[in-house]
PDB file of C-alpha atoms in Angstrom:
ATOM      1  CA  MET N   1      17.261  -8.956 -10.374  1.00 88.00           C
ATOM      2  CA  SER N   2      19.353  -6.198 -11.927  1.00 89.00           C
ATOM      3  CA  LYS N   3      22.559  -7.889 -10.805  1.00 89.00           C
ATOM      4  CA  LEU N   4      21.447 -11.151 -12.401  1.00 91.00           C
ATOM      5  CA  LYS N   5      20.798  -9.219 -15.612  1.00 93.00           C
ATOM      6  CA  SER N   6      24.276  -7.678 -15.417  1.00 90.00           C
ATOM      7  CA  TYR N   7      25.719 -11.215 -15.368  1.00 89.00           C
ATOM      8  CA  LYS N   8      23.793 -11.930 -18.572  1.00 93.00           C
ATOM      9  CA  ILE N   9      21.615 -14.599 -16.932  1.00 92.00           C
ATOM     10  CA  HIS N  10      18.841 -15.650 -19.312  1.00 95.00           C
ATOM     11  CA  SER N  11      15.622 -13.709 -18.711  1.00 95.00           C
ATOM     12  CA  SER N  12      13.557 -16.885 -18.192  1.00 96.00           C
ATOM     13  CA  ILE N  13      15.840 -17.938 -15.315  1.00 94.00           C
ATOM     14  CA  ILE N  14      15.648 -14.454 -13.779  1.00 94.00           C
ATOM     15  CA  GLU N  15      11.864 -14.607 -14.011  1.00 95.00           C
ATOM     16  CA  TRP N  16      11.864 -18.047 -12.365  1.00 94.00           C
ATOM     17  CA  ILE N  17      14.034 -16.755  -9.481  1.00 92.00           C
ATOM     18  CA  LYS N  18      11.816 -13.685  -9.120  1.00 92.00           C
ATOM     19  CA  ASN N  19       8.720 -15.886  -8.889  1.00 92.00           C
ATOM     20  CA  PHE N  20      10.474 -18.188  -6.405  1.00 90.00           C
ATOM     21  CA  LEU N  21      11.236 -15.229  -4.108  1.00 90.00           C
ATOM     22  CA  SER N  22       7.917 -13.387  -4.515  1.00 92.00           C
ATOM     23  CA  ASP N  23       4.610 -13.645  -2.678  1.00 92.00           C
ATOM     24  CA  ARG N  24       5.940 -15.752   0.194  1.00 92.00           C
ATOM     25  CA  LYS N  25       4.209 -15.963   3.572  1.00 93.00           C
ATOM     26  CA  GLN N  26       5.367 -16.957   7.023  1.00 92.00           C
ATOM     27  CA  ARG N  27       3.756 -17.775  10.349  1.00 94.00           C
ATOM     28  CA  VAL N  28       4.913 -18.837  13.789  1.00 94.00           C
ATOM     29  CA  ARG N  29       3.761 -21.764  15.916  1.00 96.00           C
ATOM     30  CA  VAL N  30       3.969 -21.491  19.693  1.00 95.00           C
ATOM     31  CA  ASP N  31       2.589 -24.254  21.910  1.00 96.00           C
ATOM     32  CA  GLY N  32       0.737 -25.725  18.946  1.00 95.00           C
ATOM     33  CA  GLU N  33      -1.010 -22.444  18.064  1.00 96.00           C
ATOM     34  CA  PHE N  34      -0.274 -20.647  14.794  1.00 96.00           C
ATOM     35  CA  SER N  35      -0.014 -16.904  14.324  1.00 96.00           C
ATOM     36  CA  CYS N  36      -1.614 -15.096  11.410  1.00 96.00           C
ATOM     37  CA  SER N  37       0.327 -15.295   8.168  1.00 95.00           C
ATOM     38  CA  ALA N  38       2.551 -12.350   7.244  1.00 95.00           C
ATOM     39  CA  ASN N  39       4.264 -11.443   4.005  1.00 94.00           C
ATOM     40  CA  VAL N  40       7.982 -12.217   3.734  1.00 90.00           C
ATOM     41  CA  LEU N  41       9.598  -9.035   2.442  1.00 88.00           C
ATOM     42  CA  SER N  42      13.224 -10.140   2.131  1.00 84.00           C
ATOM     43  CA  GLY N  43      15.549 -13.098   2.311  1.00 83.00           C
ATOM     44  CA  ILE N  44      15.727 -16.504   0.719  1.00 84.00           C
ATOM     45  CA  PRO N  45      14.025 -19.649   2.024  1.00 84.00           C
ATOM     46  CA  HIS N  46      16.179 -21.514   4.551  1.00 80.00           C
ATOM     47  CA  ASP N  47      18.173 -24.432   3.096  1.00 83.00           C
ATOM     48  CA  SER N  48      17.483 -23.243  -0.438  1.00 86.00           C
ATOM     49  CA  ILE N  49      20.117 -24.194  -3.002  1.00 86.00           C
ATOM     50  CA  LEU N  50      19.745 -20.671  -4.381  1.00 87.00           C
ATOM     51  CA  GLY N  51      20.797 -19.039  -1.104  1.00 85.00           C
ATOM     52  CA  PRO N  52      24.584 -19.344  -1.471  1.00 82.00           C
ATOM     53  CA  LEU N  53      24.487 -18.590  -5.200  1.00 85.00           C
ATOM     54  CA  LEU N  54      22.410 -15.427  -4.832  1.00 86.00           C
ATOM     55  CA  PHE N  55      24.544 -14.319  -1.876  1.00 83.00           C
ATOM     56  CA  ILE N  56      27.685 -14.535  -4.026  1.00 82.00           C
ATOM     57  CA  VAL N  57      25.986 -12.610  -6.836  1.00 85.00           C
ATOM     58  CA  PHE N  58      24.863  -9.949  -4.370  1.00 83.00           C
ATOM     59  CA  VAL N  59      28.246  -9.363  -2.650  1.00 79.00           C
ATOM     60  CA  ASN N  60      30.598 -10.146  -5.543  1.00 79.00           C
ATOM     61  CA  ASP N  61      31.188  -6.487  -6.457  1.00 79.00           C
ATOM     62  CA  LEU N  62      30.720  -5.036  -2.974  1.00 74.00           C
ATOM     63  CA  ALA N  63      34.376  -4.144  -2.388  1.00 69.00           C
ATOM     64  CA  ASN N  64      34.666  -2.536  -5.837  1.00 72.00           C
ATOM     65  CA  SER N  65      31.851  -0.114  -5.102  1.00 67.00           C
ATOM     66  CA  CYS N  66      33.440   1.345  -1.951  1.00 65.00           C
ATOM     67  CA  GLU N  67      35.119   4.726  -1.872  1.00 64.00           C
ATOM     68  CA  TYR N  68      38.132   3.679   0.227  1.00 63.00           C
ATOM     69  CA  LYS N  69      40.468   0.696   0.193  1.00 68.00           C
ATOM     70  CA  LEU N  70      38.398  -1.691   2.223  1.00 71.00           C
ATOM     71  CA  LYS N  71      38.854  -5.347   2.981  1.00 75.00           C
ATOM     72  CA  LEU N  72      35.975  -7.702   2.401  1.00 74.00           C
ATOM     73  CA  TYR N  73      35.741 -11.079   4.099  1.00 76.00           C
ATOM     74  CA  VAL N  74      32.973 -13.405   2.981  1.00 74.00           C
ATOM     75  CA  PHE N  75      32.098 -16.708   4.599  1.00 72.00           C
ATOM     76  CA  ALA N  76      28.920 -18.740   4.109  1.00 68.00           C
ATOM     77  CA  ASP N  77      26.096 -16.212   4.411  1.00 68.00           C
ATOM     78  CA  ASP N  78      28.056 -13.441   6.094  1.00 74.00           C
ATOM     79  CA  ALA N  79      30.183 -10.561   4.812  1.00 74.00           C
ATOM     80  CA  LYS N  80      32.412  -8.228   6.817  1.00 79.00           C
ATOM     81  CA  LEU N  81      33.721  -5.031   5.266  1.00 72.00           C
ATOM     82  CA  TYR N  82      36.326  -3.011   7.128  1.00 74.00           C
ATOM     83  CA  CYS N  83      39.376  -0.770   6.960  1.00 70.00           C
ATOM     84  CA  HIS N  84      41.827   0.676   9.442  1.00 64.00           C
ATOM     85  CA  SER N  85      40.853   4.155  10.650  1.00 64.00           C
ATOM     86  CA  LYS N  86      44.244   5.649   9.726  1.00 64.00           C
ATOM     87  CA  ASP N  87      43.621   4.518   6.126  1.00 53.00           C
ATOM     88  CA  VAL N  88      40.309   6.389   6.051  1.00 54.00           C
ATOM     89  CA  LEU N  89      41.937   9.546   7.390  1.00 54.00           C
ATOM     90  CA  ARG N  90      44.682   9.322   4.778  1.00 54.00           C
ATOM     91  CA  PHE N  91      42.133   9.270   1.942  1.00 52.00           C
ATOM     92  CA  ARG N  92      40.219  12.371   3.097  1.00 51.00           C
TER      93      ARG N  92
END
């Protein structure tokens, strides 16, 4: 939520997103039988339109917050951050 605030998103929209992501439950069905419900502690509902948007907000400044010159590759819902080992040694 703090990143959304840093982008100057209106507080009512931030509150809506917070409510959308809060107090969610999940359960599993195996052979027609359901497990007990459990709280969902992280993540965004599958196929949610908010998923890609919130992912971009979350990783947008990732490379800027790293100590070394790192490369960041982002695709869909995945991010890879890396550097060559000789670059890390050079910065020490």
